[in-house]
XYZ file of C-alpha atoms in Angstrom:
344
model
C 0.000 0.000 0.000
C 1.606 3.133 -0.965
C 1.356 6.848 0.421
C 0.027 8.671 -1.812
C 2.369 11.678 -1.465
C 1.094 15.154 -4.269
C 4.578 17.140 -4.236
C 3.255 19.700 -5.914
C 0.533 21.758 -3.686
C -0.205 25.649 -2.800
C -1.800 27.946 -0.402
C -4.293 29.007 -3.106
C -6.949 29.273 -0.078
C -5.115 31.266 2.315
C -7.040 33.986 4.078
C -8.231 36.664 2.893
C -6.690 38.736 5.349
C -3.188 37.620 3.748
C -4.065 38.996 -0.152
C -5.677 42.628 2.109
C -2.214 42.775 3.517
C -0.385 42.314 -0.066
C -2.465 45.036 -1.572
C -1.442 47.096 1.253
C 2.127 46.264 0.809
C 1.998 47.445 -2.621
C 0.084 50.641 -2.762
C 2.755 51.161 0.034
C 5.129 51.629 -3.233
C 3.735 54.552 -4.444
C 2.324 55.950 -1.082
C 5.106 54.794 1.811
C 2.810 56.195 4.486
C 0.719 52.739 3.502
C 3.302 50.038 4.086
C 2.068 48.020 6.314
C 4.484 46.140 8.783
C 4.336 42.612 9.122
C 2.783 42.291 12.390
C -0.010 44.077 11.452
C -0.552 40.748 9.765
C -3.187 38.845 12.309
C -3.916 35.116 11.067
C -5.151 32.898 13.875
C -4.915 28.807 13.970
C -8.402 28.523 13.003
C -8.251 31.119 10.593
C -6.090 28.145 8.981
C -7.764 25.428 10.293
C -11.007 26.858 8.194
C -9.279 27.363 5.168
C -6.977 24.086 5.010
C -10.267 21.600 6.702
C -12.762 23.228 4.009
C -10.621 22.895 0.924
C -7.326 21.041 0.525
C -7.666 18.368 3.398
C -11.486 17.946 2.152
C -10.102 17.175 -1.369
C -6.850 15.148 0.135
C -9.591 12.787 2.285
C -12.170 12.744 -0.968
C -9.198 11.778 -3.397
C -7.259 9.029 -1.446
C -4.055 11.556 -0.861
C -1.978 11.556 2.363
C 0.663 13.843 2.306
C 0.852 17.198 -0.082
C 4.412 18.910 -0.149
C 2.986 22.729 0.682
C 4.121 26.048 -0.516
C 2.778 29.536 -0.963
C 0.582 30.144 -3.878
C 2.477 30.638 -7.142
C 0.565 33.040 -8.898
C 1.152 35.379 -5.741
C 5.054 35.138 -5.345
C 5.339 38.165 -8.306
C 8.729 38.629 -7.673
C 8.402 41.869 -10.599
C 6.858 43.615 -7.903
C 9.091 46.343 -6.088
C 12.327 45.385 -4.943
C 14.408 42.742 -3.170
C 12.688 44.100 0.242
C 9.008 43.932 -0.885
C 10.151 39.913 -1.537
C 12.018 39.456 1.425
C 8.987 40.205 3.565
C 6.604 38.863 1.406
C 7.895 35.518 1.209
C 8.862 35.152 5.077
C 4.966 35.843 5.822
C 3.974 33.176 3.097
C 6.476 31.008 4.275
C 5.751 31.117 7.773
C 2.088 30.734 7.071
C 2.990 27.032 5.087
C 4.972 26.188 8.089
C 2.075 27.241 10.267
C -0.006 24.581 8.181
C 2.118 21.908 8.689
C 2.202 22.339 12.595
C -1.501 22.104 12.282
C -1.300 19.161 10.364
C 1.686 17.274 10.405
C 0.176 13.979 9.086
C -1.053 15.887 5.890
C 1.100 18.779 5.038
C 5.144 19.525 4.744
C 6.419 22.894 3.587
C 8.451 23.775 0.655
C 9.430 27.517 0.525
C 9.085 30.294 -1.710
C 12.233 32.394 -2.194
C 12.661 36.164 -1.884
C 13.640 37.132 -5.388
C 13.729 39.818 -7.329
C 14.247 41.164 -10.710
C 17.975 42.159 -11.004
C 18.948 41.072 -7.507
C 21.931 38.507 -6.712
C 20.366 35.312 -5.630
C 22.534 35.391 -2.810
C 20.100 37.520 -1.093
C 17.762 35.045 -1.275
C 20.096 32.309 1.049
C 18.947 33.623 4.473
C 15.362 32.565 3.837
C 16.258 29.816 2.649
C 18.748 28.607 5.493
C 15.801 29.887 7.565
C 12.964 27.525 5.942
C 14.716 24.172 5.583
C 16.498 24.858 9.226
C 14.068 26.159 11.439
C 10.963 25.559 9.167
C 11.722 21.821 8.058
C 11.184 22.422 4.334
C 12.279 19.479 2.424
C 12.450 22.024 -1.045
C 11.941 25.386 -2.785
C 10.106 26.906 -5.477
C 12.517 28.459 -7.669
C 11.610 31.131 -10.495
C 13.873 30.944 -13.065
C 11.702 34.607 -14.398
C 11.623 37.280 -11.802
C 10.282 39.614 -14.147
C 7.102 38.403 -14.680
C 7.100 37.128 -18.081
C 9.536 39.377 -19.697
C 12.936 36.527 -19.218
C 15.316 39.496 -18.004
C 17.525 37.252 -16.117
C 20.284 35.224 -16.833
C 19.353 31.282 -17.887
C 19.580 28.679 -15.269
C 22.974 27.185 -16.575
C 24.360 30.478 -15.635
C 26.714 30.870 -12.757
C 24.683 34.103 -11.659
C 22.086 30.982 -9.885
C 25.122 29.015 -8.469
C 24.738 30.295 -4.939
C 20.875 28.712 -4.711
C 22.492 25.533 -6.142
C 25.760 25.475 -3.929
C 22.654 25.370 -0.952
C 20.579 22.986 -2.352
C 23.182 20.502 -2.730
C 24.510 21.320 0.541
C 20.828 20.762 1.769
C 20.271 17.808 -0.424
C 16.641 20.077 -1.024
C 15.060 19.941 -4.774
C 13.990 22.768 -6.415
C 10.539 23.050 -8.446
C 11.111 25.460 -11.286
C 8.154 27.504 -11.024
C 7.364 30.578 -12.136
C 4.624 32.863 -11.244
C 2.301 36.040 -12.184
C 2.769 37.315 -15.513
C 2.879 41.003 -16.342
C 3.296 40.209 -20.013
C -0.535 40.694 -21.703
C 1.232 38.234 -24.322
C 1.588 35.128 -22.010
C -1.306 34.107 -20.174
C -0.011 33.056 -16.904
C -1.324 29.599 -15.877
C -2.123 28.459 -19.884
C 0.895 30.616 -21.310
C 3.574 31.565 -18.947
C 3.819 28.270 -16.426
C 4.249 25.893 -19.590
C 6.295 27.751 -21.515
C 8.430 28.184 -18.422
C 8.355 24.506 -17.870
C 10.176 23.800 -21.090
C 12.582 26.406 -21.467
C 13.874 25.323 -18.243
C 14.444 22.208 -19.653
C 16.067 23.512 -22.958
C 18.039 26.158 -20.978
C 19.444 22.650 -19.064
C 19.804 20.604 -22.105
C 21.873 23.204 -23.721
C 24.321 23.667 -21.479
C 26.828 21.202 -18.861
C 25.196 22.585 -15.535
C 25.120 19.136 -13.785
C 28.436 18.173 -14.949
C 29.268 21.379 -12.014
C 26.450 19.834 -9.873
C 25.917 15.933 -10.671
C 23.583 15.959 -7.364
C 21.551 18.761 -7.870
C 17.895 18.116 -8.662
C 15.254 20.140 -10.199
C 11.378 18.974 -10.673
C 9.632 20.321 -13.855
C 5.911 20.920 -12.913
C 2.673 20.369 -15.016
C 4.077 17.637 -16.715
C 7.734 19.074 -18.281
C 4.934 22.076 -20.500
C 5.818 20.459 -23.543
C 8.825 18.294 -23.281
C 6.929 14.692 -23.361
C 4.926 15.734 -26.309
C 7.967 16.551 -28.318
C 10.439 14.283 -26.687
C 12.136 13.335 -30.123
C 12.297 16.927 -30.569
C 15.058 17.479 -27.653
C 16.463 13.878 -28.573
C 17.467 15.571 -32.038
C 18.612 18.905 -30.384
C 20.475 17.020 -28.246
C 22.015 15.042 -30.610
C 22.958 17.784 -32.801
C 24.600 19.652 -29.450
C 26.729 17.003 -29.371
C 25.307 16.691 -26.035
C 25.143 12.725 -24.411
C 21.723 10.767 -24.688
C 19.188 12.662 -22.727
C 19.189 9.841 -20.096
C 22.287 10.471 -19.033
C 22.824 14.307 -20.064
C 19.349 15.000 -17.905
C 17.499 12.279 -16.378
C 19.345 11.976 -13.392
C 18.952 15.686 -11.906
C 15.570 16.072 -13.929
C 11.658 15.251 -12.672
C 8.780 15.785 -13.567
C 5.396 15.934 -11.722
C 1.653 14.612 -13.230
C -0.175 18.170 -13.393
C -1.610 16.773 -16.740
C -5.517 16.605 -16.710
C -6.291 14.551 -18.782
C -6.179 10.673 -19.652
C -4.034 10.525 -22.845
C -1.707 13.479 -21.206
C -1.096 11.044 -18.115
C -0.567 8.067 -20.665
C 1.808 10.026 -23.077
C 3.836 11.201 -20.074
C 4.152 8.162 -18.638
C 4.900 5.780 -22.033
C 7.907 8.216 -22.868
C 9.365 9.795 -19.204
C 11.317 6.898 -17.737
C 8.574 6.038 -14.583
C 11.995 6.789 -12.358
C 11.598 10.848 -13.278
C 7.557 10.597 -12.525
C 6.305 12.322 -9.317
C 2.960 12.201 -8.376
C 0.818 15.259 -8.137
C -2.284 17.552 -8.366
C -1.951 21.016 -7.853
C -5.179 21.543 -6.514
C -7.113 23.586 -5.591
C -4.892 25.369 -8.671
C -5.029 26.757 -11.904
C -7.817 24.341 -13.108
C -10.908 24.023 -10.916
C -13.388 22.979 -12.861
C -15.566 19.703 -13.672
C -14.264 17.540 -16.534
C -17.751 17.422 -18.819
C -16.204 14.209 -20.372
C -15.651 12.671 -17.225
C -17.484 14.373 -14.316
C -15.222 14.367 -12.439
C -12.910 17.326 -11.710
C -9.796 18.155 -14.285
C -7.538 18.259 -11.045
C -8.001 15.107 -9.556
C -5.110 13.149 -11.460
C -5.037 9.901 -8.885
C -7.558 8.466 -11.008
C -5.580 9.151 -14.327
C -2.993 6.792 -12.567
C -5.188 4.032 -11.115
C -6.777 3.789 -14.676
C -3.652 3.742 -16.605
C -3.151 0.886 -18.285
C 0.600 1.614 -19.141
C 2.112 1.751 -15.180
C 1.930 -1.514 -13.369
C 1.543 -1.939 -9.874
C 4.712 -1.387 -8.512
C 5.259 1.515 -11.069
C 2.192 3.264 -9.852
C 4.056 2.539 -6.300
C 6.721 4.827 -7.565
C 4.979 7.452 -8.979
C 2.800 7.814 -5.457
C 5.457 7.381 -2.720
C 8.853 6.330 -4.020
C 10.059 8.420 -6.029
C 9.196 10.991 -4.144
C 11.146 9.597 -1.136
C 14.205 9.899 -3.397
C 14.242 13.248 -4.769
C 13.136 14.758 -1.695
C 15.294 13.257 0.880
C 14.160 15.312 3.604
C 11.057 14.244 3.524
C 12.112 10.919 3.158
C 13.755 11.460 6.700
C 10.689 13.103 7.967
C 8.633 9.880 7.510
C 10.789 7.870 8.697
C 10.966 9.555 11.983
C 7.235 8.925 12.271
C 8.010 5.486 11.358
C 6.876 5.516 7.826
């Protein structure tokens, strides 16, 4: 019997009392005499309790999920928005408020942590939240946006050595990160349909291009909503690959590379899974995320992806064991040891 463990879950349901204090913080950049300090942030257990028992633990108990790896909603990080301070402060009230969740349910939820970054800024800046988070926080990874700005791609690609001080920690923390970006500012990219997929594979081209894990064999990024387009056009990257004179994609990538089931559909679960080695797969949902609706074809809700994996007819048994628990276990080895202090 596996744990069914989603790695890929935000606060999209915080309280309201968190988005009054961001719009606060922001007309604050125009209007300083606005800025609101952080403790005039007041968000009480069961302010939580309501918002986590109504909606994600609901859909966790209705769905047959155990454990969702937690961090602040994506769409809200908007790093383009003011300056490396606005961030700092911003994340380390979303990030406490995870953390908060997974004191108040430590059998459901573990944090993962948003980082404090910020168009232009050295990613350095960002390494006291992050020492912070998986230290004092327990986060077992981080969210990592390789676009600051919001849909315009003003910073450096990931292979560059301008990110080297996030990886340098996450290898000394043995902590994945999820390449995720968030709002876009662009009008040409809409941000969950647009801007999160596109994102999603020029990550992976911006790796595939370049020798980044020959610098960091261990370090470990997972690709969300299914690699964006990267299983669909596999043979695609195989050639570009091959033409880069790079090595065979399973070795060049597929041993620092993941990639999660936000697919919602059937034949997007089955494509993923007949050409992503079932090693790379990590189960997940996203909800309650960018797709909330009822499936017409189905009835049943776009989100809910367990039951693309119990029907699939191309995972066996002990594959499906590995999407759900294992292979999770093994890219995020800090949760790994978090279970097995409870004896799981």
């Amino acid at each position: 019997m596996s744990l069914i463990i989603d790695v890929h879950g935000h606060y999209t349901t915080a309280p309201a009392a968190l988005g009054a204090w961001r719009d606060l913080q922001v007309a604050g950049l125009k209007d300083p005499s606005k800025t609101p300090k952080a403790s005039d942030l007041k968000i009480s257990d069961d302010d939580i309790r309501e918002t986590i028992e109504s909606n994600q633990l609901k859909l966790m108990k209705q769905r047959g999920s155990d454990l969702t790896i937690f961090s602040p909603r994506a769409s809200f990080m908007a790093h383009h928005i003011g300056d490396f301070e606005t961030s700092s402060t911003w994340a380390a009230i979303c990030n406490e408020l995870c953390f908060r969740v997974s004191q108040l349910f430590p059998d459901h939820f573990i944090p993962a942590a948003m980082l404090p970054q910020s168009p232009g800024a050295d990613p350095k800046t960002c390494i006291p939240e992050l020492v912070k988070c998986v230290e004092q926080y327990g986060n077992v990874g981080i969210n990592l946006n390789p676009d600051p700005s919001g849909g315009h791609w003003t910073s450096p690609p990931l292979s560059d050595r301008h990110w080297y001080p996030i990886y340098e920690k996450m290898v000394e923390y043995d902590i994945p990160a999820m390449i995720h970006v968030s709002t876009s500012c662009n009008a040409c990219f809409h941000t969950t349909g647009a801007h999160y997929l596109n994102a999603d594979t020029t990550a992976f081209m911006q790796c595939l291009t370049s020798d980044l894990f020959k610098d960091f064999p261990t370090l470990k990024f997972l690709i969300p909503h299914g690699g964006g387009a990267v299983p669909y056009h596999w043979g695609r990257f195989r050639g570009l690959a091959q033409e880069l004179k790079k090595p065979l994609l399973q070795e060049h990538l597929l041993k620092n590379i993941f990639f999660d089931t936000c697919v919602y559909h059937q034949p997007g679960i089955d494509l993923l899974t007949t050409v992503i080695p079932v090693d790379n797969i990590l189960f997940a949902s996203e909800m309650i995320g960018a797709v909330r609706g009822v499936d017409p074809e189905t009835g049943f809700n776009y989100d809910d992806t367990k039951r693309y994996i119990e029907a699939s007819t191309v995972l066996t048994s002990e594959q499906k064991h590995q999407v759900y628990e294992g292979n999770a276990r093994r890219v995020f080895t800090r949760l790994d040891a978090a279970l097995k202090k409870k004896g799981l």
